[in-house]
CSV table of C-alpha atoms in Angstrom, one decimal:
chain,number,residue,atom,x,y,z
I,37,MET,CA,33.3,90.1,39.8
I,38,VAL,CA,30.1,90.0,41.9
I,39,THR,CA,28.1,90.8,38.7
I,40,LYS,CA,29.5,87.9,36.8
I,41,SER,CA,28.9,85.5,39.7
I,42,LYS,CA,25.3,86.6,39.9
I,43,SER,CA,24.8,86.2,36.2
I,44,ARG,CA,26.2,82.6,36.3
I,45,ASN,CA,23.9,81.7,39.3
I,46,THR,CA,20.9,83.0,37.4
I,47,ARG,CA,21.7,80.8,34.4
I,48,TRP,CA,22.0,77.7,36.7
I,49,ILE,CA,18.7,78.6,38.3
I,50,TRP,CA,16.9,78.8,34.9
I,51,LEU,CA,18.5,75.5,33.8
I,52,ALA,CA,17.4,73.8,37.0
I,53,THR,CA,13.9,75.2,36.6
I,54,ALA,CA,13.7,74.0,33.0
I,55,ILE,CA,14.8,70.5,34.0
I,56,ALA,CA,12.3,70.4,36.8
I,57,LEU,CA,9.5,71.5,34.5
I,58,LEU,CA,10.5,68.7,32.0
I,59,LEU,CA,10.4,66.1,34.7
I,60,VAL,CA,7.0,67.4,35.8
I,61,PHE,CA,5.6,67.3,32.3
I,62,TYR,CA,7.0,63.8,31.8
I,63,GLY,CA,5.5,62.6,35.0
I,64,VAL,CA,2.2,64.1,34.1
I,65,HIS,CA,2.4,62.4,30.7
I,66,LEU,CA,3.2,59.0,32.3
I,67,ALA,CA,0.3,59.5,34.6
I,68,THR,CA,-2.2,60.6,32.0
I,69,ARG,CA,-1.1,58.8,28.8
I,70,THR,CA,-3.9,56.8,27.0
I,71,LYS,CA,-4.0,53.1,28.0
I,72,VAL,CA,-4.1,50.7,25.1
I,73,PRO,CA,-7.4,48.7,24.8
I,74,ILE,CA,-6.7,45.0,24.6
I,75,ARG,CA,-8.6,41.7,24.4
I,76,VAL,CA,-7.7,39.3,27.3
I,77,ALA,CA,-8.3,35.7,28.4
I,78,GLU,CA,-7.7,33.7,31.5
I,79,ALA,CA,-5.5,30.7,32.0
I,80,THR,CA,-8.0,27.9,32.7
I,81,ARG,CA,-7.8,24.2,33.8
I,82,GLY,CA,-9.8,21.6,31.9
I,83,GLU,CA,-9.7,19.0,29.1
I,84,LEU,CA,-7.3,19.7,26.3
I,85,ARG,CA,-7.3,17.6,23.2
I,86,SER,CA,-4.4,17.8,20.8
I,87,THR,CA,-5.4,17.0,17.2
I,88,ILE,CA,-3.9,16.9,13.7
I,89,SER,CA,-6.1,17.2,10.7
I,90,THR,CA,-5.4,16.3,7.1
I,91,ASN,CA,-7.0,14.8,4.0
I,92,GLY,CA,-7.6,11.2,3.1
I,93,LYS,CA,-9.2,8.8,0.7
I,94,VAL,CA,-11.7,6.0,1.6
I,95,GLU,CA,-10.9,2.5,0.3
I,96,PRO,CA,-12.3,-1.0,1.0
I,97,GLN,CA,-10.4,-3.3,3.3
I,98,VAL,CA,-10.9,-6.0,0.6
I,99,ASN,CA,-11.6,-4.9,-2.9
I,100,PHE,CA,-12.5,-6.9,-6.0
I,101,GLU,CA,-12.0,-5.7,-9.6
I,102,ALA,CA,-12.9,-7.7,-12.7
I,103,HIS,CA,-11.1,-6.9,-15.9
I,104,ALA,CA,-11.7,-8.1,-19.5
I,105,PRO,CA,-9.5,-11.2,-20.0
I,106,PHE,CA,-9.5,-10.6,-23.8
I,107,PRO,CA,-10.9,-8.1,-26.3
I,108,GLY,CA,-14.6,-8.8,-26.9
I,109,VAL,CA,-18.2,-7.9,-26.3
I,110,VAL,CA,-20.0,-7.6,-23.0
I,111,LYS,CA,-22.8,-10.2,-23.5
I,112,GLN,CA,-24.9,-9.7,-20.4
I,113,LEU,CA,-25.0,-7.7,-17.2
I,114,TYR,CA,-26.9,-9.3,-14.3
I,115,VAL,CA,-26.5,-6.5,-11.7
I,116,HIS,CA,-26.6,-2.7,-11.5
I,117,GLU,CA,-24.4,-0.2,-9.7
I,118,GLY,CA,-25.1,-0.1,-6.0
I,119,GLU,CA,-26.7,-3.6,-5.9
I,120,GLN,CA,-25.8,-5.9,-3.0
I,121,VAL,CA,-24.7,-9.4,-4.1
I,122,LYS,CA,-24.0,-12.7,-2.6
I,123,ALA,CA,-20.8,-14.8,-2.9
I,124,GLY,CA,-20.9,-16.9,-6.1
I,125,GLN,CA,-23.6,-14.8,-7.8
I,126,LEU,CA,-23.1,-14.3,-11.6
I,127,LEU,CA,-22.5,-10.6,-12.3
I,128,VAL,CA,-21.2,-10.2,-15.9
I,129,ASP,CA,-20.9,-12.4,-19.0
I,130,MET,CA,-18.7,-11.8,-21.9
I,131,ASP,CA,-19.0,-13.4,-25.4
I,132,ASP,CA,-16.8,-16.5,-24.9
I,133,SER,CA,-16.9,-18.1,-28.3
I,134,ASP,CA,-13.3,-17.3,-29.1
I,135,ALA,CA,-12.2,-18.3,-25.6
I,136,ARG,CA,-13.8,-21.7,-26.0
I,137,ALA,CA,-11.9,-22.2,-29.3
I,138,HIS,CA,-8.7,-21.3,-27.6
I,139,VAL,CA,-9.4,-23.8,-24.9
I,140,ALA,CA,-10.1,-26.5,-27.4
I,141,ALA,CA,-6.8,-25.8,-29.3
I,142,ALA,CA,-4.8,-25.6,-26.0
I,143,LEU,CA,-6.3,-29.0,-24.9
I,144,ALA,CA,-5.3,-30.6,-28.2
I,145,THR,CA,-1.8,-29.3,-27.8
I,146,LEU,CA,-1.7,-30.6,-24.2
I,147,ARG,CA,-2.8,-34.1,-25.2
I,148,GLY,CA,-0.1,-34.2,-27.9
I,149,ALA,CA,2.5,-33.1,-25.4
I,150,GLN,CA,1.4,-35.7,-22.9
I,151,SER,CA,1.5,-38.4,-25.5
I,152,GLY,CA,5.0,-37.3,-26.6
I,153,TYR,CA,6.3,-37.2,-23.1
I,154,SER,CA,4.9,-40.7,-22.3
I,155,ASP,CA,6.4,-42.1,-25.5
I,156,THR,CA,9.8,-40.5,-24.6
I,157,LEU,CA,9.7,-42.2,-21.2
I,158,ALA,CA,8.6,-45.5,-22.7
I,159,GLY,CA,11.3,-45.4,-25.4
I,160,GLY,CA,9.1,-44.5,-28.4
I,161,THR,CA,5.5,-44.8,-29.8
I,162,GLN,CA,3.5,-48.0,-29.4
I,163,GLU,CA,4.2,-48.8,-33.1
I,164,GLU,CA,7.9,-48.2,-32.6
I,165,ARG,CA,7.9,-50.4,-29.5
I,166,ILE,CA,6.2,-53.3,-31.2
I,167,SER,CA,8.7,-53.1,-34.1
I,168,MET,CA,11.6,-53.0,-31.6
I,169,ASN,CA,10.3,-56.0,-29.7
I,170,SER,CA,9.9,-57.9,-32.9
I,171,ASP,CA,13.5,-57.1,-33.9
I,172,LEU,CA,14.7,-58.2,-30.4
I,173,THR,CA,12.8,-61.5,-30.6
I,174,LYS,CA,14.3,-62.2,-34.0
I,175,ALA,CA,17.8,-61.2,-32.8
I,176,GLN,CA,17.4,-63.5,-29.8
I,177,MET,CA,16.3,-66.4,-32.0
I,178,ASP,CA,19.3,-65.8,-34.4
I,179,ARG,CA,21.6,-65.7,-31.4
I,180,ASP,CA,20.2,-68.9,-30.0
I,181,GLN,CA,20.4,-70.6,-33.4
I,182,ALA,CA,24.1,-69.6,-33.7
I,183,GLN,CA,24.7,-70.9,-30.2
I,184,ARG,CA,23.2,-74.3,-31.1
I,185,SER,CA,25.0,-74.5,-34.4
I,186,LEU,CA,28.4,-73.8,-32.7
I,187,ALA,CA,27.7,-76.5,-30.0
I,188,THR,CA,26.8,-79.1,-32.7
I,189,LEU,CA,29.9,-78.3,-34.8
I,190,GLU,CA,32.2,-78.5,-31.7
I,191,LYS,CA,30.8,-82.1,-31.0
I,192,LEU,CA,31.3,-83.1,-34.6
I,193,GLN,CA,34.9,-81.7,-34.6
I,194,LEU,CA,35.7,-84.2,-31.8
I,195,THR,CA,34.8,-87.1,-34.0
I,196,GLY,CA,36.4,-85.5,-37.1
I,197,ALA,CA,33.1,-84.9,-38.8
I,198,ALA,CA,33.6,-81.1,-38.8
I,199,SER,CA,36.7,-79.1,-39.6
I,200,ALA,CA,38.3,-76.3,-37.5
I,201,ASN,CA,37.3,-73.7,-40.1
I,202,GLU,CA,33.7,-74.7,-39.8
I,203,VAL,CA,33.9,-74.3,-36.0
I,204,ASN,CA,35.6,-70.8,-36.4
I,205,ASP,CA,32.9,-69.7,-38.8
I,206,ALA,CA,30.2,-70.8,-36.3
I,207,LYS,CA,31.9,-68.8,-33.5
I,208,GLN,CA,32.0,-65.7,-35.7
I,209,ARG,CA,28.3,-66.1,-36.5
I,210,LEU,CA,27.6,-66.3,-32.8
I,211,ALA,CA,29.7,-63.2,-32.0
I,212,SER,CA,27.8,-61.3,-34.7
I,213,ALA,CA,24.5,-62.4,-33.4
I,214,ASP,CA,25.5,-61.4,-29.8
I,215,GLN,CA,26.5,-58.0,-31.1
I,216,SER,CA,23.3,-57.5,-33.0
I,217,LEU,CA,21.2,-58.5,-29.9
I,218,ALA,CA,23.2,-56.2,-27.6
I,219,SER,CA,22.8,-53.3,-30.0
I,220,LEU,CA,19.1,-53.7,-30.1
I,221,GLN,CA,18.8,-54.0,-26.4
I,222,GLN,CA,20.8,-50.8,-25.9
I,223,ARG,CA,18.6,-49.0,-28.4
I,224,LYS,CA,15.6,-50.0,-26.5
I,225,THR,CA,16.8,-48.9,-23.1
I,226,ASP,CA,18.8,-45.8,-24.1
I,227,ARG,CA,16.9,-44.6,-27.2
I,228,TYR,CA,16.3,-41.1,-25.7
I,229,SER,CA,19.0,-39.1,-23.9
I,230,ALA,CA,18.4,-37.1,-20.7
I,231,GLY,CA,18.3,-34.0,-22.9
I,232,ASP,CA,15.6,-35.5,-25.0
I,233,VAL,CA,13.5,-36.3,-21.9
I,234,GLY,CA,14.1,-32.8,-20.6
I,235,ARG,CA,13.0,-31.1,-23.8
I,236,SER,CA,9.9,-33.3,-24.0
I,237,LYS,CA,9.0,-32.5,-20.4
I,238,SER,CA,9.4,-28.7,-21.1
I,239,THR,CA,7.1,-29.1,-24.0
I,240,LEU,CA,4.5,-30.7,-21.8
I,241,GLU,CA,4.8,-28.0,-19.1
I,242,GLU,CA,4.4,-25.3,-21.7
I,243,ALA,CA,1.3,-27.0,-23.0
I,244,GLN,CA,-0.1,-27.4,-19.5
I,245,ALA,CA,0.5,-23.7,-18.8
I,246,GLY,CA,-1.1,-22.7,-22.1
I,247,TYR,CA,-4.2,-24.8,-21.3
I,248,ALA,CA,-4.5,-23.4,-17.8
I,249,ALA,CA,-4.2,-19.9,-19.2
I,250,ALA,CA,-6.9,-20.5,-21.8
I,251,LEU,CA,-9.2,-22.1,-19.2
I,252,ASP,CA,-8.6,-19.2,-16.8
I,253,SER,CA,-9.4,-16.7,-19.6
I,254,LEU,CA,-12.6,-18.6,-20.3
I,255,ASN,CA,-13.6,-18.6,-16.6
I,256,GLN,CA,-12.8,-14.9,-16.3
I,257,ALA,CA,-15.3,-14.2,-19.1
I,258,HIS,CA,-18.0,-15.1,-16.5
I,259,VAL,CA,-17.6,-12.8,-13.5
I,260,ARG,CA,-18.9,-14.1,-10.2
I,261,ALA,CA,-18.9,-12.4,-6.8
I,262,PRO,CA,-16.0,-13.8,-4.7
I,263,PHE,CA,-17.7,-12.6,-1.4
I,264,ASP,CA,-20.9,-10.9,-0.2
I,265,GLY,CA,-20.7,-7.2,-0.9
I,266,THR,CA,-21.9,-4.2,-3.0
I,267,VAL,CA,-21.2,-3.5,-6.7
I,268,TYR,CA,-20.1,0.1,-6.4
I,269,SER,CA,-18.7,0.6,-9.9
I,270,LEU,CA,-20.0,-0.8,-13.2
I,271,PRO,CA,-18.4,1.2,-16.1
I,272,VAL,CA,-19.5,-1.0,-19.0
I,273,SER,CA,-22.9,-1.6,-20.7
I,274,ARG,CA,-24.4,-4.6,-22.4
I,275,THR,CA,-23.1,-5.2,-26.0
I,276,GLU,CA,-20.2,-2.8,-25.4
I,277,TYR,CA,-16.9,-3.8,-27.0
I,278,VAL,CA,-14.0,-3.7,-24.5
I,279,GLN,CA,-10.3,-4.1,-24.8
I,280,GLN,CA,-8.3,-6.7,-22.9
I,281,GLY,CA,-7.6,-5.4,-19.4
I,282,ASP,CA,-10.5,-2.9,-19.3
I,283,ARG,CA,-12.3,-2.7,-16.0
I,284,LEU,CA,-15.7,-4.4,-16.0
I,285,LEU,CA,-16.8,-4.1,-12.4
I,286,GLN,CA,-15.7,-3.2,-8.8
I,287,MET,CA,-17.3,-4.5,-5.6
I,288,ALA,CA,-16.5,-4.5,-1.9
I,289,ASN,CA,-18.0,-4.9,1.5
I,290,LEU,CA,-18.8,-1.3,2.3
I,291,GLU,CA,-19.2,-2.0,6.0
I,292,LYS,CA,-15.5,-2.9,6.2
I,293,MET,CA,-13.7,0.2,5.0
I,294,GLN,CA,-10.5,2.0,5.7
I,295,VAL,CA,-9.0,5.4,5.0
I,296,ARG,CA,-5.6,6.2,3.7
I,297,GLY,CA,-4.5,9.6,5.2
I,298,TYR,CA,-1.7,11.8,4.1
I,299,PHE,CA,0.1,13.6,7.0
I,300,ASP,CA,2.8,16.2,6.4
I,301,GLU,CA,6.3,15.1,7.3
I,302,PRO,CA,6.7,17.2,10.5
I,303,GLU,CA,3.5,15.7,12.0
I,304,ILE,CA,4.5,12.0,11.5
I,305,GLY,CA,6.4,11.8,14.8
I,306,LYS,CA,3.2,12.5,16.8
I,307,LEU,CA,1.4,9.5,15.3
I,308,GLN,CA,1.0,6.1,17.0
I,309,GLU,CA,-1.0,3.0,16.3
I,310,GLY,CA,-4.3,2.9,18.1
I,311,GLN,CA,-4.8,6.7,18.3
I,312,PRO,CA,-8.5,7.6,17.9
I,313,ILE,CA,-9.6,9.1,14.6
I,314,THR,CA,-12.7,10.9,13.4
I,315,ILE,CA,-13.7,11.2,9.7
I,316,SER,CA,-15.9,13.9,8.1
I,317,TRP,CA,-17.2,14.1,4.6
I,318,ASP,CA,-18.4,17.3,3.0
I,319,ALA,CA,-21.2,15.5,1.2
I,320,ARG,CA,-22.7,14.4,4.6
I,321,PRO,CA,-21.7,17.3,6.9
I,322,ASN,CA,-23.9,16.1,9.8
I,323,GLU,CA,-22.3,12.7,10.0
I,324,ILE,CA,-19.0,11.7,11.7
I,325,TRP,CA,-17.3,8.3,11.4
I,326,HIS,CA,-14.8,6.9,13.9
I,327,GLY,CA,-11.8,4.6,13.8
I,328,SER,CA,-8.2,4.3,14.9
I,329,VAL,CA,-4.7,4.4,13.4
I,330,SER,CA,-3.8,0.9,12.3
I,331,ARG,CA,-0.6,1.6,10.5
I,332,VAL,CA,1.9,4.5,10.8
I,333,PRO,CA,4.1,5.7,7.9
I,334,SER,CA,7.2,3.7,7.1
I,335,THR,CA,8.5,6.1,4.5
I,336,ILE,CA,8.0,9.5,3.0
I,337,ILE,CA,6.4,10.0,-0.4
I,338,THR,CA,5.6,13.0,-2.6
I,339,TYR,CA,1.9,13.8,-2.7
I,340,GLY,CA,1.3,16.7,-5.1
I,341,THR,CA,3.5,19.4,-3.7
I,342,ARG,CA,3.8,17.9,-0.2
I,343,ASN,CA,6.1,15.4,1.4
I,344,VAL,CA,3.8,13.1,3.4
I,345,GLY,CA,3.6,9.8,5.2
I,346,GLU,CA,0.7,7.5,4.4
I,347,VAL,CA,-1.4,6.5,7.5
I,348,LEU,CA,-3.9,3.6,7.4
I,349,VAL,CA,-7.1,4.2,9.4
I,350,THR,CA,-9.5,1.3,10.2
I,351,LEU,CA,-13.1,2.5,10.6
I,352,SER,CA,-15.1,1.0,13.4
I,353,ASP,CA,-18.6,2.2,12.3
I,354,ALA,CA,-18.6,2.1,8.5
I,355,ASP,CA,-22.3,1.9,7.5
I,356,GLY,CA,-22.1,1.6,3.8
I,357,ASN,CA,-22.5,5.4,3.2
I,358,LEU,CA,-18.8,6.1,2.8
I,359,LEU,CA,-18.1,5.2,-0.8
I,360,PRO,CA,-14.7,4.0,-2.1
I,361,ALA,CA,-12.4,6.8,-3.5
I,362,THR,CA,-14.3,9.4,-1.4
I,363,ASN,CA,-12.1,12.4,-0.3
I,364,VAL,CA,-12.6,12.9,3.4
I,365,ARG,CA,-11.2,14.9,6.3
I,366,ILE,CA,-9.2,13.0,9.0
I,367,THR,CA,-8.7,14.3,12.5
I,368,VAL,CA,-6.4,12.3,14.8
I,369,THR,CA,-6.2,12.9,18.6
I,370,THR,CA,-2.5,12.7,19.5
I,371,ALA,CA,-3.0,13.7,23.2
I,372,ASN,CA,-5.9,14.2,25.6
I,373,GLU,CA,-5.1,16.0,29.0
I,374,SER,CA,-8.0,15.9,31.4
I,375,ASN,CA,-6.7,18.7,33.8
I,376,ALA,CA,-4.4,20.8,31.7
I,377,LEU,CA,-3.7,24.6,32.3
I,378,TYR,CA,-4.3,26.2,28.9
I,379,ILE,CA,-4.7,29.5,27.2
I,380,PRO,CA,-5.7,30.5,23.7
I,381,ARG,CA,-2.9,30.0,21.2
I,382,GLU,CA,-3.4,33.7,20.2
I,383,ALA,CA,-1.8,34.7,23.4
I,384,LEU,CA,1.4,32.8,22.8
I,385,HIS,CA,4.4,34.6,21.3
I,386,THR,CA,7.7,33.1,20.2
I,387,GLU,CA,11.0,35.0,19.7
I,388,ALA,CA,14.4,33.5,19.2
I,389,GLY,CA,13.1,30.1,20.1
I,390,GLN,CA,11.6,31.3,23.4
I,391,ASP,CA,7.9,31.1,24.2
I,392,TYR,CA,6.3,33.9,26.2
I,393,VAL,CA,3.0,35.6,27.0
I,394,TYR,CA,2.0,39.1,28.2
I,395,ARG,CA,0.4,38.7,31.7
I,396,VAL,CA,-1.9,41.5,32.7
I,397,ASP,CA,-1.3,42.7,36.3
I,398,LYS,CA,-3.0,46.0,37.5
I,399,ASP,CA,-3.5,47.1,33.9
I,400,ILE,CA,0.2,46.7,33.0
I,401,LEU,CA,1.6,44.1,30.6
I,402,HIS,CA,4.4,41.9,32.0
I,403,ARG,CA,6.3,39.7,29.6
I,404,VAL,CA,6.5,36.2,31.1
I,405,VAL,CA,8.5,33.3,29.7
I,406,VAL,CA,6.4,30.0,29.6
I,407,THR,CA,6.9,26.3,29.0
I,408,ILE,CA,4.3,24.9,26.7
I,409,GLY,CA,3.0,21.3,26.3
I,410,ASN,CA,0.3,19.9,24.1
I,411,LEU,CA,-1.7,22.1,21.7
I,412,ASN,CA,-4.4,22.1,19.1
I,413,LEU,CA,-5.7,24.7,16.6
I,414,THR,CA,-7.1,27.1,19.3
I,415,GLN,CA,-5.5,26.2,22.6
I,416,VAL,CA,-2.0,25.6,24.1
I,417,GLU,CA,-1.1,23.9,27.4
I,418,ILE,CA,1.1,26.0,29.8
I,419,ARG,CA,3.3,23.8,32.0
I,420,ASN,CA,5.3,26.5,33.6
I,421,GLY,CA,5.1,30.3,33.9
I,422,LEU,CA,1.4,30.9,34.6
I,423,LYS,CA,-1.1,29.8,37.2
I,424,ASP,CA,-4.8,29.1,37.1
I,425,GLY,CA,-6.7,32.4,36.8
I,426,ASP,CA,-3.9,34.5,35.4
I,427,THR,CA,-5.0,37.0,32.8
I,428,VAL,CA,-3.1,37.1,29.5
I,429,ALA,CA,-3.3,39.6,26.6
I,430,LEU,CA,-4.5,38.4,23.3
I,431,SER,CA,-4.1,41.5,21.1
I,432,SER,CA,-4.9,45.2,21.0
I,433,THR,CA,-8.2,46.3,19.5
I,434,ASN,CA,-6.5,49.3,17.7
I,435,GLY,CA,-3.8,47.3,16.0
I,436,GLN,CA,-1.0,48.7,18.3
I,437,PRO,CA,1.7,46.1,19.0
I,438,LEU,CA,1.9,44.8,22.6
I,439,GLY,CA,5.0,45.5,24.7
I,440,ASN,CA,6.4,44.9,28.1
I,441,ARG,CA,5.3,47.4,30.8
I,442,MET,CA,2.6,48.8,28.5
I,443,PRO,CA,-0.4,50.3,30.3
I,444,VAL,CA,-3.6,48.6,29.0
I,445,THR,CA,-7.3,48.6,29.5
I,446,PRO,CA,-9.0,45.2,29.1
I,447,VAL,CA,-12.2,45.3,26.9
I,448,GLN,CA,-14.8,42.8,26.2
C-alpha cells in the first residue's frame, strides 16, 4: 500500500515539474522572441487639404463654328490657324455663284406671291378691277335708265297715255337691273373667300421664308468673325470642294475658357459651386491654371465605362495656352482644415465598417478605434481616438501582418 502511494506521488511530482518547465520555457520565449520591425509615423496637427482628381476637357466659354451652307468650292482663305482676328473681319469666302442665282429665283417668287396676295385683298388684278368697275358703271346706268323709264310710264298711265302692261314691263326691267347691279357689287366685295385669302397668305409666307433662307445661305458663304478671338481650327484649304454642313472654321476667345470635368458618381456629393480648382496639362507640366466650380452635376451619364457627373469649371487665369479640346487633369479642393490632427492613410485600417489604427506604446501594438474626418490621397484626419504626438504603425518591413499586442521595433 505504501509502495503504491509513493509511486503515485512520484508521478505527480514529475508532472508538476514538466508543467513548471513548460511555463518557464514559454516565459523565456515571450521575453526573448524577436520583435517585428515596423515603419511608424506620428499623429500631427497642421493643414489638411481634401482633394478629388479626375480628367476633363477644355472648351471655350463662347465658341463659333462656321459650316458650309451648300456644296461648293472654298474660294479664298483670309486667315491661318492660330491667327487672332477682330469682330467683323472676313475669314473665308466660298464660291457663291449658285447661291446668288438661288437668291434671284427666290426674290422673283416672293414678288409674285406679294402681288398675288395684294390682288386677293383688293379683289383681283388691276385689269380685273378695271373691268369690274366698268361693268358696275354700266349696270348702274342701266338701273338708273330703268328707274327713269318706269317713272315716265307711271305718269303717262295717269293720263291714259300708257297701259298697265307697259308699266309692269318697266317694273320688271327695273327689278332685273337692280338684281344685275347687286350681283356685280357682291362679286366685287366678296370675290375671294376667307379660305382663298388664307391660302394666298400662306403662299406669301412660304416665299418670304424661301427668300430669307436663300439670302442667309448667301451670307454664310462669306464667313466673318462675330467677335474678337483666335482661329484655332481651319480644316479646309483654298479651292477645296466641301459638302453642305462641312466645318470650315472654329474660333473663340482663348482667354475665356472653361473645363468640363467628369467626376465618378460616389464623389459627386462632395462637390459644391465655388470650390477652388487647379488644372494641369501634360503638355505643359510646369504650368498650373486655376478656377472654381461653376456648375455641379444635375444628372448621371455614362462616360466610357464610368458613371459620371459633368462639372463645369470656369478658369480665372486662362492665358491662351490652353487649347480647346485639350485633355487635362482637374483637382478640386473639397475641404481645407488649418489645424487638423492627421496621420498617413497607410496607417488606417477598416474592418466590418470600423476604422482603427495600431498605436505604438512601449514597443507594443495597441489596436485603437478611431473616428476619421476629411482625407486626401496620402493623409486622413483623426477626430477621435488619437492625440497629437501619438505614434502609429504603418506596416512591417518584413511583410508580416500587424496584430494587437504584437511586440515591435520601430525602424527608420
